[in-house]
PDB file of C-alpha atoms in Angstrom:
ATOM      1  CA  UNK A 269      55.898 -23.534  -4.530  1.00 42.00           C
ATOM      2  CA  UNK A 270      52.907 -23.584  -6.788  1.00 42.00           C
ATOM      3  CA  UNK A 271      50.315 -20.810  -6.356  1.00 45.00           C
ATOM      4  CA  UNK A 272      47.245 -21.645  -4.277  1.00 46.00           C
ATOM      5  CA  UNK A 273      45.018 -21.831  -7.355  1.00 46.00           C
ATOM      6  CA  UNK A 274      47.250 -24.292  -9.208  1.00 45.00           C
ATOM      7  CA  UNK A 275      47.058 -28.085  -9.357  1.00 45.00           C
ATOM      8  CA  UNK A 276      49.981 -30.243  -8.139  1.00 48.00           C
ATOM      9  CA  UNK A 277      51.002 -30.849 -11.748  1.00 48.00           C
ATOM     10  CA  UNK A 278      51.529 -27.119 -12.332  1.00 49.00           C
ATOM     11  CA  UNK A 279      48.388 -26.338 -14.393  1.00 46.00           C
ATOM     12  CA  UNK A 280      46.495 -23.310 -13.137  1.00 46.00           C
ATOM     13  CA  UNK A 281      42.842 -23.713 -12.252  1.00 44.00           C
ATOM     14  CA  UNK A 282      39.993 -21.226 -12.309  1.00 39.00           C
ATOM     15  CA  UNK A 283      38.566 -20.356  -8.872  1.00 43.00           C
ATOM     16  CA  UNK A 284      35.377 -22.277  -8.138  1.00 38.00           C
ATOM     17  CA  UNK A 285      33.254 -19.175  -7.533  1.00 38.00           C
ATOM     18  CA  UNK A 286      34.375 -17.595 -10.795  1.00 39.00           C
ATOM     19  CA  UNK A 287      33.822 -20.831 -12.687  1.00 34.00           C
ATOM     20  CA  UNK A 288      30.199 -20.990 -11.534  1.00 33.00           C
ATOM     21  CA  UNK A 289      29.527 -17.571 -13.042  1.00 39.00           C
ATOM     22  CA  UNK A 290      27.292 -14.704 -11.967  1.00 41.00           C
ATOM     23  CA  UNK A 291      24.549 -16.978 -10.610  1.00 43.00           C
ATOM     24  CA  UNK A 292      26.902 -18.152  -7.892  1.00 45.00           C
ATOM     25  CA  UNK A 293      27.742 -14.557  -6.949  1.00 46.00           C
ATOM     26  CA  UNK A 294      24.051 -13.613  -7.001  1.00 50.00           C
ATOM     27  CA  UNK A 295      23.138 -16.392  -4.589  1.00 52.00           C
ATOM     28  CA  UNK A 296      25.954 -15.439  -2.230  1.00 55.00           C
ATOM     29  CA  UNK A 297      25.014 -11.763  -2.431  1.00 58.00           C
ATOM     30  CA  UNK A 298      21.325 -12.416  -1.749  1.00 60.00           C
ATOM     31  CA  UNK A 299      22.151 -14.616   1.258  1.00 60.00           C
ATOM     32  CA  UNK A 300      24.659 -12.079   2.570  1.00 63.00           C
ATOM     33  CA  UNK A 301      22.158  -9.230   2.192  1.00 61.00           C
ATOM     34  CA  UNK A 302      19.446 -11.185   4.022  1.00 61.00           C
ATOM     35  CA  UNK A 303      21.747 -12.039   6.933  1.00 62.00           C
ATOM     36  CA  UNK A 304      23.036  -8.466   7.134  1.00 62.00           C
ATOM     37  CA  UNK A 305      19.470  -7.123   7.125  1.00 61.00           C
ATOM     38  CA  UNK A 306      18.369  -9.423   9.945  1.00 59.00           C
ATOM     39  CA  UNK A 307      21.399  -8.509  12.051  1.00 61.00           C
ATOM     40  CA  UNK A 308      20.817  -4.827  11.349  1.00 60.00           C
ATOM     41  CA  UNK A 309      17.147  -5.005  12.373  1.00 59.00           C
ATOM     42  CA  UNK A 310      17.970  -6.958  15.535  1.00 57.00           C
ATOM     43  CA  UNK A 311      20.499  -4.370  16.656  1.00 59.00           C
ATOM     44  CA  UNK A 312      18.160  -1.484  15.912  1.00 57.00           C
ATOM     45  CA  UNK A 313      15.322  -3.251  17.754  1.00 56.00           C
ATOM     46  CA  UNK A 314      17.422  -3.783  20.890  1.00 53.00           C
ATOM     47  CA  UNK A 315      18.110  -0.050  21.125  1.00 54.00           C
ATOM     48  CA  UNK A 316      14.479   1.027  20.889  1.00 56.00           C
ATOM     49  CA  UNK A 317      11.284   0.442  22.771  1.00 57.00           C
ATOM     50  CA  UNK A 318       8.266  -0.947  20.987  1.00 56.00           C
ATOM     51  CA  UNK A 319       5.688   1.727  20.267  1.00 55.00           C
ATOM     52  CA  UNK A 320       2.187   1.275  21.634  1.00 63.00           C
ATOM     53  CA  UNK A 321      -0.496   0.368  19.131  1.00 66.00           C
ATOM     54  CA  UNK A 322      -3.801   2.130  19.808  1.00 69.00           C
ATOM     55  CA  UNK A 323      -6.188  -0.635  18.820  1.00 72.00           C
ATOM     56  CA  UNK A 324      -9.185  -0.249  21.142  1.00 80.00           C
ATOM     57  CA  UNK A 325     -10.851   2.859  19.757  1.00 80.00           C
ATOM     58  CA  UNK A 326     -10.095   2.039  16.075  1.00 78.00           C
ATOM     59  CA  UNK A 327     -11.568  -1.426  16.630  1.00 82.00           C
ATOM     60  CA  UNK A 328     -14.664   0.083  18.253  1.00 87.00           C
ATOM     61  CA  UNK A 329     -15.167   2.552  15.399  1.00 86.00           C
ATOM     62  CA  UNK A 330     -14.660  -0.209  12.812  1.00 86.00           C
ATOM     63  CA  UNK A 331     -17.233  -2.469  14.502  1.00 88.00           C
ATOM     64  CA  UNK A 332     -19.732   0.390  14.688  1.00 91.00           C
ATOM     65  CA  UNK A 333     -19.378   1.226  10.997  1.00 90.00           C
ATOM     66  CA  UNK A 334     -19.627  -2.409   9.905  1.00 90.00           C
ATOM     67  CA  UNK A 335     -22.690  -3.076  12.085  1.00 91.00           C
ATOM     68  CA  UNK A 336     -24.391   0.085  10.845  1.00 91.00           C
ATOM     69  CA  UNK A 337     -23.913  -0.833   7.190  1.00 91.00           C
ATOM     70  CA  UNK A 338     -24.792  -4.460   7.905  1.00 89.00           C
ATOM     71  CA  UNK A 339     -28.303  -3.687   9.143  1.00 89.00           C
ATOM     72  CA  UNK A 340     -29.124  -0.531   7.152  1.00 89.00           C
ATOM     73  CA  UNK A 341     -27.398  -0.380   3.749  1.00 89.00           C
ATOM     74  CA  UNK A 342     -26.648  -3.973   2.730  1.00 89.00           C
ATOM     75  CA  UNK A 343     -30.197  -4.935   1.883  1.00 88.00           C
ATOM     76  CA  UNK A 344     -30.795  -1.748  -0.114  1.00 88.00           C
ATOM     77  CA  UNK A 345     -27.831  -2.284  -2.475  1.00 86.00           C
ATOM     78  CA  UNK A 346     -28.554  -6.004  -2.764  1.00 85.00           C
ATOM     79  CA  UNK A 347     -32.190  -5.384  -3.697  1.00 86.00           C
ATOM     80  CA  UNK A 348     -31.323  -2.598  -6.165  1.00 85.00           C
ATOM     81  CA  UNK A 349     -28.389  -4.021  -8.088  1.00 86.00           C
ATOM     82  CA  UNK A 350     -27.115  -2.088 -11.072  1.00 86.00           C
ATOM     83  CA  UNK A 351     -27.711  -3.433 -14.535  1.00 85.00           C
ATOM     84  CA  UNK A 352     -24.894  -4.205 -16.949  1.00 84.00           C
ATOM     85  CA  UNK A 353     -25.907  -1.250 -19.130  1.00 87.00           C
ATOM     86  CA  UNK A 354     -25.662   1.270 -16.296  1.00 89.00           C
ATOM     87  CA  UNK A 355     -22.818   3.823 -16.755  1.00 90.00           C
ATOM     88  CA  UNK A 356     -21.837   3.472 -13.092  1.00 90.00           C
ATOM     89  CA  UNK A 357     -21.590  -0.301 -13.500  1.00 91.00           C
ATOM     90  CA  UNK A 358     -19.372   0.086 -16.567  1.00 91.00           C
ATOM     91  CA  UNK A 359     -17.032   2.507 -14.781  1.00 92.00           C
ATOM     92  CA  UNK A 360     -16.898   0.342 -11.665  1.00 91.00           C
ATOM     93  CA  UNK A 361     -16.105  -2.738 -13.728  1.00 91.00           C
ATOM     94  CA  UNK A 362     -13.232  -0.908 -15.422  1.00 91.00           C
ATOM     95  CA  UNK A 363     -11.728   0.214 -12.096  1.00 92.00           C
ATOM     96  CA  UNK A 364     -12.362  -2.746  -9.826  1.00 92.00           C
ATOM     97  CA  UNK A 365      -9.456  -4.824 -11.186  1.00 90.00           C
ATOM     98  CA  UNK A 366      -6.977  -2.297  -9.797  1.00 90.00           C
ATOM     99  CA  UNK A 367      -7.922  -3.451  -6.325  1.00 88.00           C
ATOM    100  CA  UNK A 368      -6.253  -6.833  -6.777  1.00 90.00           C
ATOM    101  CA  UNK A 369      -3.292  -7.667  -4.564  1.00 89.00           C
ATOM    102  CA  UNK A 370      -1.016  -8.080  -7.596  1.00 90.00           C
ATOM    103  CA  UNK A 371      -1.205  -4.322  -8.149  1.00 91.00           C
ATOM    104  CA  UNK A 372       0.942  -3.838  -5.030  1.00 92.00           C
ATOM    105  CA  UNK A 373       2.669  -7.183  -4.599  1.00 92.00           C
ATOM    106  CA  UNK A 374       4.241  -7.436  -8.059  1.00 93.00           C
ATOM    107  CA  UNK A 375       6.077  -4.050  -8.187  1.00 92.00           C
ATOM    108  CA  UNK A 376       7.158  -4.214  -4.531  1.00 93.00           C
ATOM    109  CA  UNK A 377       8.428  -7.780  -4.932  1.00 92.00           C
ATOM    110  CA  UNK A 378      10.388  -6.763  -8.037  1.00 92.00           C
ATOM    111  CA  UNK A 379      11.997  -3.877  -6.136  1.00 89.00           C
ATOM    112  CA  UNK A 380      12.942  -6.190  -3.274  1.00 88.00           C
ATOM    113  CA  UNK A 381      14.497  -8.735  -5.633  1.00 87.00           C
ATOM    114  CA  UNK A 382      16.429  -6.027  -7.463  1.00 86.00           C
ATOM    115  CA  UNK A 383      17.746  -4.504  -4.231  1.00 83.00           C
ATOM    116  CA  UNK A 384      18.827  -7.920  -2.930  1.00 79.00           C
ATOM    117  CA  UNK A 385      21.155  -8.323  -5.924  1.00 81.00           C
ATOM    118  CA  UNK A 386      23.016  -5.072  -5.224  1.00 79.00           C
ATOM    119  CA  UNK A 387      26.333  -5.107  -3.370  1.00 77.00           C
ATOM    120  CA  UNK A 388      25.414  -2.684  -0.585  1.00 73.00           C
ATOM    121  CA  UNK A 389      28.872  -2.574   0.991  1.00 74.00           C
ATOM    122  CA  UNK A 390      30.387  -1.061  -2.148  1.00 79.00           C
ATOM    123  CA  UNK A 391      28.018   1.905  -2.194  1.00 77.00           C
ATOM    124  CA  UNK A 392      28.452   5.318  -0.644  1.00 82.00           C
ATOM    125  CA  UNK A 393      26.657   5.979   2.674  1.00 81.00           C
ATOM    126  CA  UNK A 394      24.174   8.352   1.041  1.00 82.00           C
ATOM    127  CA  UNK A 395      23.353   5.787  -1.628  1.00 82.00           C
ATOM    128  CA  UNK A 396      23.027   3.086   1.006  1.00 82.00           C
ATOM    129  CA  UNK A 397      20.497   5.211   2.926  1.00 84.00           C
ATOM    130  CA  UNK A 398      18.515   5.846  -0.261  1.00 85.00           C
ATOM    131  CA  UNK A 399      18.477   2.145  -1.115  1.00 86.00           C
ATOM    132  CA  UNK A 400      17.547   1.271   2.474  1.00 85.00           C
ATOM    133  CA  UNK A 401      14.544   3.605   2.341  1.00 87.00           C
ATOM    134  CA  UNK A 402      13.379   2.181  -0.985  1.00 89.00           C
ATOM    135  CA  UNK A 403      13.774  -1.403   0.236  1.00 89.00           C
ATOM    136  CA  UNK A 404      12.066  -0.737   3.565  1.00 89.00           C
ATOM    137  CA  UNK A 405       9.171   1.043   1.843  1.00 92.00           C
ATOM    138  CA  UNK A 406       8.690  -1.857  -0.582  1.00 92.00           C
ATOM    139  CA  UNK A 407       8.822  -4.427   2.217  1.00 92.00           C
ATOM    140  CA  UNK A 408       6.415  -2.381   4.332  1.00 94.00           C
ATOM    141  CA  UNK A 409       3.778  -2.095   1.589  1.00 94.00           C
ATOM    142  CA  UNK A 410       4.207  -5.730   0.556  1.00 95.00           C
ATOM    143  CA  UNK A 411       3.793  -7.056   4.108  1.00 94.00           C
ATOM    144  CA  UNK A 412       0.825  -4.779   4.794  1.00 95.00           C
ATOM    145  CA  UNK A 413      -1.064  -6.069   1.760  1.00 95.00           C
ATOM    146  CA  UNK A 414       0.093  -9.669   2.131  1.00 94.00           C
ATOM    147  CA  UNK A 415      -0.681 -10.120   5.835  1.00 95.00           C
ATOM    148  CA  UNK A 416      -4.052  -8.384   5.651  1.00 94.00           C
ATOM    149  CA  UNK A 417      -4.915 -10.482   2.593  1.00 93.00           C
ATOM    150  CA  UNK A 418      -4.085 -13.723   4.390  1.00 95.00           C
ATOM    151  CA  UNK A 419      -6.286 -12.759   7.344  1.00 95.00           C
ATOM    152  CA  UNK A 420      -9.142 -11.698   5.073  1.00 95.00           C
ATOM    153  CA  UNK A 421      -9.026 -14.937   3.079  1.00 93.00           C
ATOM    154  CA  UNK A 422      -9.086 -16.938   6.312  1.00 95.00           C
ATOM    155  CA  UNK A 423     -12.070 -14.970   7.600  1.00 94.00           C
ATOM    156  CA  UNK A 424     -13.887 -15.484   4.299  1.00 93.00           C
ATOM    157  CA  UNK A 425     -13.824 -19.240   4.742  1.00 92.00           C
ATOM    158  CA  UNK A 426     -14.593 -19.129   8.462  1.00 94.00           C
ATOM    159  CA  UNK A 427     -17.656 -16.903   8.033  1.00 93.00           C
ATOM    160  CA  UNK A 428     -18.916 -18.109   4.651  1.00 91.00           C
ATOM    161  CA  UNK A 429     -21.304 -15.273   3.885  1.00 93.00           C
ATOM    162  CA  UNK A 430     -23.292 -15.611   0.662  1.00 92.00           C
ATOM    163  CA  UNK A 431     -22.601 -13.202  -2.177  1.00 92.00           C
ATOM    164  CA  UNK A 432     -25.146 -10.550  -3.225  1.00 91.00           C
ATOM    165  CA  UNK A 433     -25.939 -12.641  -6.301  1.00 88.00           C
ATOM    166  CA  UNK A 434     -27.621 -15.154  -3.951  1.00 90.00           C
ATOM    167  CA  UNK A 435     -29.677 -12.482  -2.180  1.00 90.00           C
ATOM    168  CA  UNK A 436     -33.036 -13.376  -3.857  1.00 89.00           C
ATOM    169  CA  UNK A 437     -32.658 -16.991  -2.706  1.00 90.00           C
ATOM    170  CA  UNK A 438     -30.811 -16.826   0.623  1.00 89.00           C
ATOM    171  CA  UNK A 439     -31.098 -13.217   1.768  1.00 86.00           C
ATOM    172  CA  UNK A 440     -28.378 -10.901   3.031  1.00 88.00           C
ATOM    173  CA  UNK A 441     -27.392 -12.777   6.187  1.00 89.00           C
ATOM    174  CA  UNK A 442     -26.956 -16.378   5.097  1.00 90.00           C
ATOM    175  CA  UNK A 443     -23.773 -18.010   6.428  1.00 91.00           C
ATOM    176  CA  UNK A 444     -22.268 -21.300   5.269  1.00 90.00           C
ATOM    177  CA  UNK A 445     -18.787 -21.654   6.839  1.00 91.00           C
ATOM    178  CA  UNK A 446     -15.958 -23.712   5.375  1.00 91.00           C
ATOM    179  CA  UNK A 447     -17.674 -24.471   2.071  1.00 88.00           C
ATOM    180  CA  UNK A 448     -14.509 -23.331   0.232  1.00 85.00           C
ATOM    181  CA  UNK A 449     -16.630 -21.908  -2.574  1.00 87.00           C
ATOM    182  CA  UNK A 450     -16.370 -18.400  -3.977  1.00 88.00           C
ATOM    183  CA  UNK A 451     -20.140 -17.913  -3.783  1.00 91.00           C
ATOM    184  CA  UNK A 452     -19.856 -18.062   0.019  1.00 92.00           C
ATOM    185  CA  UNK A 453     -16.802 -15.839   0.431  1.00 90.00           C
ATOM    186  CA  UNK A 454     -18.336 -12.385   0.625  1.00 91.00           C
ATOM    187  CA  UNK A 455     -17.281 -11.129   4.074  1.00 92.00           C
ATOM    188  CA  UNK A 456     -14.847  -9.370   4.193  1.00 92.00           C
ATOM    189  CA  UNK A 457     -13.763  -8.029   0.802  1.00 93.00           C
ATOM    190  CA  UNK A 458     -10.255  -8.906  -0.365  1.00 92.00           C
ATOM    191  CA  UNK A 459     -10.070  -6.047  -2.864  1.00 93.00           C
ATOM    192  CA  UNK A 460     -11.041  -3.619  -0.114  1.00 94.00           C
ATOM    193  CA  UNK A 461      -8.334  -4.901   2.223  1.00 95.00           C
ATOM    194  CA  UNK A 462      -5.737  -4.276  -0.487  1.00 95.00           C
ATOM    195  CA  UNK A 463      -7.088  -0.762  -1.037  1.00 95.00           C
ATOM    196  CA  UNK A 464      -7.157  -0.050   2.698  1.00 95.00           C
ATOM    197  CA  UNK A 465      -3.617  -1.303   3.332  1.00 95.00           C
ATOM    198  CA  UNK A 466      -2.157   0.529   0.334  1.00 95.00           C
ATOM    199  CA  UNK A 467      -4.014   3.758   1.105  1.00 95.00           C
ATOM    200  CA  UNK A 468      -3.012   3.770   4.777  1.00 95.00           C
ATOM    201  CA  UNK A 469       0.610   2.952   3.900  1.00 94.00           C
ATOM    202  CA  UNK A 470       0.861   5.720   1.311  1.00 94.00           C
ATOM    203  CA  UNK A 471      -0.930   8.175   3.591  1.00 94.00           C
ATOM    204  CA  UNK A 472       1.568   7.514   6.399  1.00 93.00           C
ATOM    205  CA  UNK A 473       4.617   7.608   4.133  1.00 93.00           C
ATOM    206  CA  UNK A 474       3.510  10.669   2.154  1.00 92.00           C
ATOM    207  CA  UNK A 475       1.197  12.898   4.257  1.00 90.00           C
ATOM    208  CA  UNK A 476       0.495  15.147   1.255  1.00 88.00           C
ATOM    209  CA  UNK A 477      -1.265  12.199  -0.430  1.00 90.00           C
ATOM    210  CA  UNK A 478      -3.646  11.396   2.421  1.00 92.00           C
ATOM    211  CA  UNK A 479      -6.780  12.859   0.858  1.00 93.00           C
ATOM    212  CA  UNK A 480      -6.203  11.438  -2.677  1.00 94.00           C
ATOM    213  CA  UNK A 481      -5.276   8.036  -1.194  1.00 94.00           C
ATOM    214  CA  UNK A 482      -8.433   7.979   0.928  1.00 93.00           C
ATOM    215  CA  UNK A 483     -10.668   8.955  -2.002  1.00 95.00           C
ATOM    216  CA  UNK A 484      -9.076   6.358  -4.289  1.00 94.00           C
ATOM    217  CA  UNK A 485      -9.377   3.621  -1.651  1.00 95.00           C
ATOM    218  CA  UNK A 486     -13.055   4.372  -1.054  1.00 94.00           C
ATOM    219  CA  UNK A 487     -13.770   4.373  -4.788  1.00 94.00           C
ATOM    220  CA  UNK A 488     -11.933   1.085  -5.426  1.00 94.00           C
ATOM    221  CA  UNK A 489     -13.713  -0.511  -2.481  1.00 93.00           C
ATOM    222  CA  UNK A 490     -17.198   0.641  -3.452  1.00 93.00           C
ATOM    223  CA  UNK A 491     -16.721  -0.634  -7.000  1.00 94.00           C
ATOM    224  CA  UNK A 492     -17.077  -4.122  -5.491  1.00 93.00           C
ATOM    225  CA  UNK A 493     -20.588  -3.140  -4.389  1.00 92.00           C
ATOM    226  CA  UNK A 494     -21.520  -1.591  -7.726  1.00 92.00           C
ATOM    227  CA  UNK A 495     -20.477  -4.695  -9.685  1.00 91.00           C
ATOM    228  CA  UNK A 496     -22.475  -6.908  -7.302  1.00 89.00           C
ATOM    229  CA  UNK A 497     -19.587  -8.862  -5.786  1.00 90.00           C
ATOM    230  CA  UNK A 498     -19.888  -7.675  -2.167  1.00 92.00           C
ATOM    231  CA  UNK A 499     -22.181  -6.045   0.328  1.00 93.00           C
ATOM    232  CA  UNK A 500     -21.294  -2.641   1.708  1.00 93.00           C
ATOM    233  CA  UNK A 501     -20.401  -4.097   5.123  1.00 93.00           C
ATOM    234  CA  UNK A 502     -17.944  -6.475   3.414  1.00 94.00           C
ATOM    235  CA  UNK A 503     -16.258  -3.471   1.846  1.00 94.00           C
ATOM    236  CA  UNK A 504     -15.906  -1.490   5.065  1.00 94.00           C
ATOM    237  CA  UNK A 505     -14.642  -4.531   6.961  1.00 94.00           C
ATOM    238  CA  UNK A 506     -11.945  -5.116   4.347  1.00 94.00           C
ATOM    239  CA  UNK A 507     -10.919  -1.457   4.411  1.00 94.00           C
ATOM    240  CA  UNK A 508     -10.601  -1.485   8.200  1.00 93.00           C
ATOM    241  CA  UNK A 509      -8.553  -4.687   8.286  1.00 94.00           C
ATOM    242  CA  UNK A 510      -6.134  -3.500   5.612  1.00 95.00           C
ATOM    243  CA  UNK A 511      -5.722  -0.062   7.187  1.00 94.00           C
ATOM    244  CA  UNK A 512      -5.114  -1.553  10.645  1.00 91.00           C
ATOM    245  CA  UNK A 513      -2.370  -3.859   9.366  1.00 93.00           C
ATOM    246  CA  UNK A 514      -0.620  -0.953   7.645  1.00 94.00           C
ATOM    247  CA  UNK A 515      -0.875   1.114  10.830  1.00 91.00           C
ATOM    248  CA  UNK A 516       0.423  -1.704  13.048  1.00 89.00           C
ATOM    249  CA  UNK A 517       3.369  -2.428  10.741  1.00 91.00           C
ATOM    250  CA  UNK A 518       4.220   1.280  10.727  1.00 91.00           C
ATOM    251  CA  UNK A 519       4.572   1.078  14.519  1.00 87.00           C
ATOM    252  CA  UNK A 520       6.808  -1.979  14.146  1.00 85.00           C
ATOM    253  CA  UNK A 521       8.975  -0.179  11.584  1.00 86.00           C
ATOM    254  CA  UNK A 522       9.251   2.817  13.914  1.00 85.00           C
ATOM    255  CA  UNK A 523      10.435   0.542  16.719  1.00 81.00           C
ATOM    256  CA  UNK A 524      13.334  -0.518  14.461  1.00 80.00           C
ATOM    257  CA  UNK A 525      14.096   3.054  13.418  1.00 81.00           C
ATOM    258  CA  UNK A 526      12.879   2.503   9.853  1.00 83.00           C
ATOM    259  CA  UNK A 527      10.705   4.841   7.793  1.00 88.00           C
ATOM    260  CA  UNK A 528       8.610   6.233  10.669  1.00 88.00           C
ATOM    261  CA  UNK A 529       8.875   8.203  13.890  1.00 83.00           C
ATOM    262  CA  UNK A 530       6.271   7.923  16.665  1.00 76.00           C
ATOM    263  CA  UNK A 531       7.734  10.283  19.239  1.00 70.00           C
ATOM    264  CA  UNK A 532       5.864  13.501  18.431  1.00 63.00           C
ATOM    265  CA  UNK A 533       2.497  12.593  16.899  1.00 63.00           C
ATOM    266  CA  UNK A 534      -0.429  10.229  17.342  1.00 71.00           C
ATOM    267  CA  UNK A 535       0.008   8.717  13.908  1.00 79.00           C
ATOM    268  CA  UNK A 536       3.426   7.547  12.724  1.00 85.00           C
ATOM    269  CA  UNK A 537       5.153  10.240  10.701  1.00 87.00           C
ATOM    270  CA  UNK A 538       7.897   9.703   8.095  1.00 90.00           C
ATOM    271  CA  UNK A 539      11.404  10.240   9.371  1.00 87.00           C
ATOM    272  CA  UNK A 540      13.365  13.295   8.270  1.00 86.00           C
ATOM    273  CA  UNK A 541      15.864  10.989   6.556  1.00 84.00           C
ATOM    274  CA  UNK A 542      13.144   9.212   4.557  1.00 85.00           C
ATOM    275  CA  UNK A 543      13.738   9.952   0.880  1.00 83.00           C
ATOM    276  CA  UNK A 544      13.251   7.652  -2.106  1.00 81.00           C
ATOM    277  CA  UNK A 545      14.753   9.884  -4.820  1.00 77.00           C
ATOM    278  CA  UNK A 546      18.363  11.106  -5.061  1.00 76.00           C
ATOM    279  CA  UNK A 547      19.366  14.412  -3.499  1.00 71.00           C
ATOM    280  CA  UNK A 548      20.019  15.977  -6.916  1.00 72.00           C
ATOM    281  CA  UNK A 549      16.462  15.319  -8.086  1.00 73.00           C
ATOM    282  CA  UNK A 550      15.031  16.672  -4.816  1.00 69.00           C
ATOM    283  CA  UNK A 551      17.107  19.853  -5.125  1.00 74.00           C
ATOM    284  CA  UNK A 552      15.988  20.333  -8.719  1.00 75.00           C
ATOM    285  CA  UNK A 553      12.354  19.848  -7.731  1.00 70.00           C
ATOM    286  CA  UNK A 554      12.642  22.389  -4.902  1.00 72.00           C
ATOM    287  CA  UNK A 555      14.264  24.839  -7.302  1.00 72.00           C
ATOM    288  CA  UNK A 556      11.413  24.442  -9.778  1.00 74.00           C
ATOM    289  CA  UNK A 557       8.853  25.030  -7.023  1.00 68.00           C
ATOM    290  CA  UNK A 558      10.609  28.197  -5.867  1.00 72.00           C
ATOM    291  CA  UNK A 559      10.991  29.418  -9.442  1.00 72.00           C
ATOM    292  CA  UNK A 560       7.380  28.918 -10.501  1.00 71.00           C
ATOM    293  CA  UNK A 561       5.431  29.020  -7.233  1.00 67.00           C
ATOM    294  CA  UNK A 562       7.587  30.976  -4.789  1.00 62.00           C
ATOM    295  CA  UNK A 563       8.203  29.998  -1.190  1.00 54.00           C
ATOM    296  CA  UNK A 564       4.507  29.904  -0.268  1.00 49.00           C
ATOM    297  CA  UNK A 565       3.662  27.383  -2.992  1.00 50.00           C
ATOM    298  CA  UNK A 566       1.429  29.857  -4.852  1.00 50.00           C
ATOM    299  CA  UNK A 567       2.069  30.980  -8.417  1.00 48.00           C
ATOM    300  CA  UNK A 568       4.359  33.995  -8.621  1.00 44.00           C
ATOM    301  CA  UNK A 569       2.549  37.045  -9.997  1.00 47.00           C
ATOM    302  CA  UNK A 570       4.327  39.129 -12.556  1.00 43.00           C
ATOM    303  CA  UNK A 571       5.125  42.679 -11.438  1.00 41.00           C
ATOM    304  CA  UNK A 572       5.060  45.498 -13.962  1.00 46.00           C
ATOM    305  CA  UNK A 573       7.930  47.953 -13.567  1.00 39.00           C
ATOM    306  CA  UNK A 574       7.023  51.480 -14.782  1.00 48.00           C
ATOM    307  CA  UNK A 575       9.277  52.687 -17.554  1.00 44.00           C
ATOM    308  CA  UNK A 576      11.054  56.028 -17.119  1.00 49.00           C
ATOM    309  CA  UNK A 577       9.258  58.870 -18.921  1.00 45.00           C
TER     310      UNK A 577
END
């Protein structure tokens, strides 16, 4: 009998998958990883109850802040726009580009593509958990920014608020819906929604970064006001929308047992098994902290030992 990979004439043939090369294996691996991920999420979802999303009081607070800035602060900043020679304008112009969606979407998409090409079944369980956390974190941040951005862009066209550059002609409250022009796409701010979603996501994943993330998000959002692209109410509306999407997706992730836990706190907290660096690096970092800062996190003071007389 001829072997299964041989032709009737006796000449051996190369298997079809091997003949197609690594691209064929990559496509199979990506498809297999996607199917396995969907099955995994479905099973985890069936075992857990969906967490409740507290949306009433955050929505009330967001509306109050936006209405307050709409009728009190918008006209002041629009009437007193910064000049191009102002130092604050120069700094804001240098920072405002970091609020684009590509800042988050590009690195997270690259991580997702790279993880989809890895053969998960050949890895050790600890490595699989590490890769799962990295993939889930990337998908969480990407979806938070992407979904909030889609909603913000839709609201821009539906509302059609004029930009601050048109304030001398049309005022601060002129609306021209569905013009599909950038001059009438002021409310809400897209850059601010990206900053709000990224800041809320990082603050939930890494509680130690909550204050720096909040300060950075506020600064990136207000740069849109300083450069004259948005009113202050546009900025706060974008921040609220982005932060709410990140919060809601954190609840969804917790319902699937990914990244977050919602059983013991009001806000979702990162799970105890959430780590994005290998165990060896974490142990080395803890050792360095104990060596230089002690257990309390404060620098260790040197103690002088008296010499024998």
